[in-house]
């Protein structure tokens, strides 16, 4: 079987019943990997695909909201955002200046502004649930740093958390 959607086209069902779709789109001047997956096509509510498509079409706005969520955590010196920034600054050393797109004098702000949105993963089967509907993955330098920051959104389009991942 397959699911047909105006934005995603035909989403084929894998042999185990799961669905997967992916594409690369440009956000600003950066390519971003977009994926959508669910363990069973029957677990996807009809409006979940519409919501994922709407979020993709508004990706620049969600990118801005993600960065604002990260910035809101830099005052907490124990947050995963702060720990990521401290680790990135330490690992990159003098190379950090080459990665900053703007130097405002506030290193935390400059690092978050300079991070690249690498990917967005949608889990349409999480529509209306407690788990993340969309995960935005960021890195300051994916080639030199192992860790990333992940910003999770629920199906109401609200940020539910910012975590780091190695």
PDB file of C-alpha atoms in Angstrom, residues 69-87 108 112 149 162-164:
ATOM      1  CA  UNK A  69      14.481  28.386  22.390  1.00  0.00           C
ATOM      2  CA  UNK A  70      18.220  27.680  22.478  1.00  0.00           C
ATOM      3  CA  UNK A  71      18.962  31.280  23.467  1.00  0.00           C
ATOM      4  CA  UNK A  72      16.451  31.094  26.305  1.00  0.00           C
ATOM      5  CA  UNK A  73      18.543  28.345  27.881  1.00  0.00           C
ATOM      6  CA  UNK A  74      21.971  30.019  27.864  1.00  0.00           C
ATOM      7  CA  UNK A  75      21.323  31.756  31.198  1.00  0.00           C
ATOM      8  CA  UNK A  76      21.126  28.313  32.824  1.00  0.00           C
ATOM      9  CA  UNK A  77      24.777  27.335  33.132  1.00  0.00           C
ATOM     10  CA  UNK A  78      23.769  23.652  33.494  1.00  0.00           C
ATOM     11  CA  UNK A  79      21.573  23.489  30.389  1.00  0.00           C
ATOM     12  CA  UNK A  80      22.524  21.225  27.512  1.00  0.00           C
ATOM     13  CA  UNK A  81      22.704  24.286  25.254  1.00  0.00           C
ATOM     14  CA  UNK A  82      25.295  25.915  27.503  1.00  0.00           C
ATOM     15  CA  UNK A  83      27.236  22.665  27.783  1.00  0.00           C
ATOM     16  CA  UNK A  84      27.207  22.287  23.983  1.00  0.00           C
ATOM     17  CA  UNK A  85      28.494  25.841  23.503  1.00  0.00           C
ATOM     18  CA  UNK A  86      31.243  25.427  26.118  1.00  0.00           C
ATOM     19  CA  UNK A  87      32.344  22.138  24.552  1.00  0.00           C
ATOM     20  CA  UNK A 108      26.607  32.387  23.215  1.00  0.00           C
ATOM     21  CA  UNK A 112      23.630  29.966  18.183  1.00  0.00           C
ATOM     22  CA  UNK A 149      21.557  20.171  19.529  1.00  0.00           C
ATOM     23  CA  UNK A 162      16.203  21.291  23.634  1.00  0.00           C
ATOM     24  CA  UNK A 163      18.645  18.442  24.124  1.00  0.00           C
ATOM     25  CA  UNK A 164      22.126  17.542  22.996  1.00  0.00           C
TER      26      UNK A 164
END
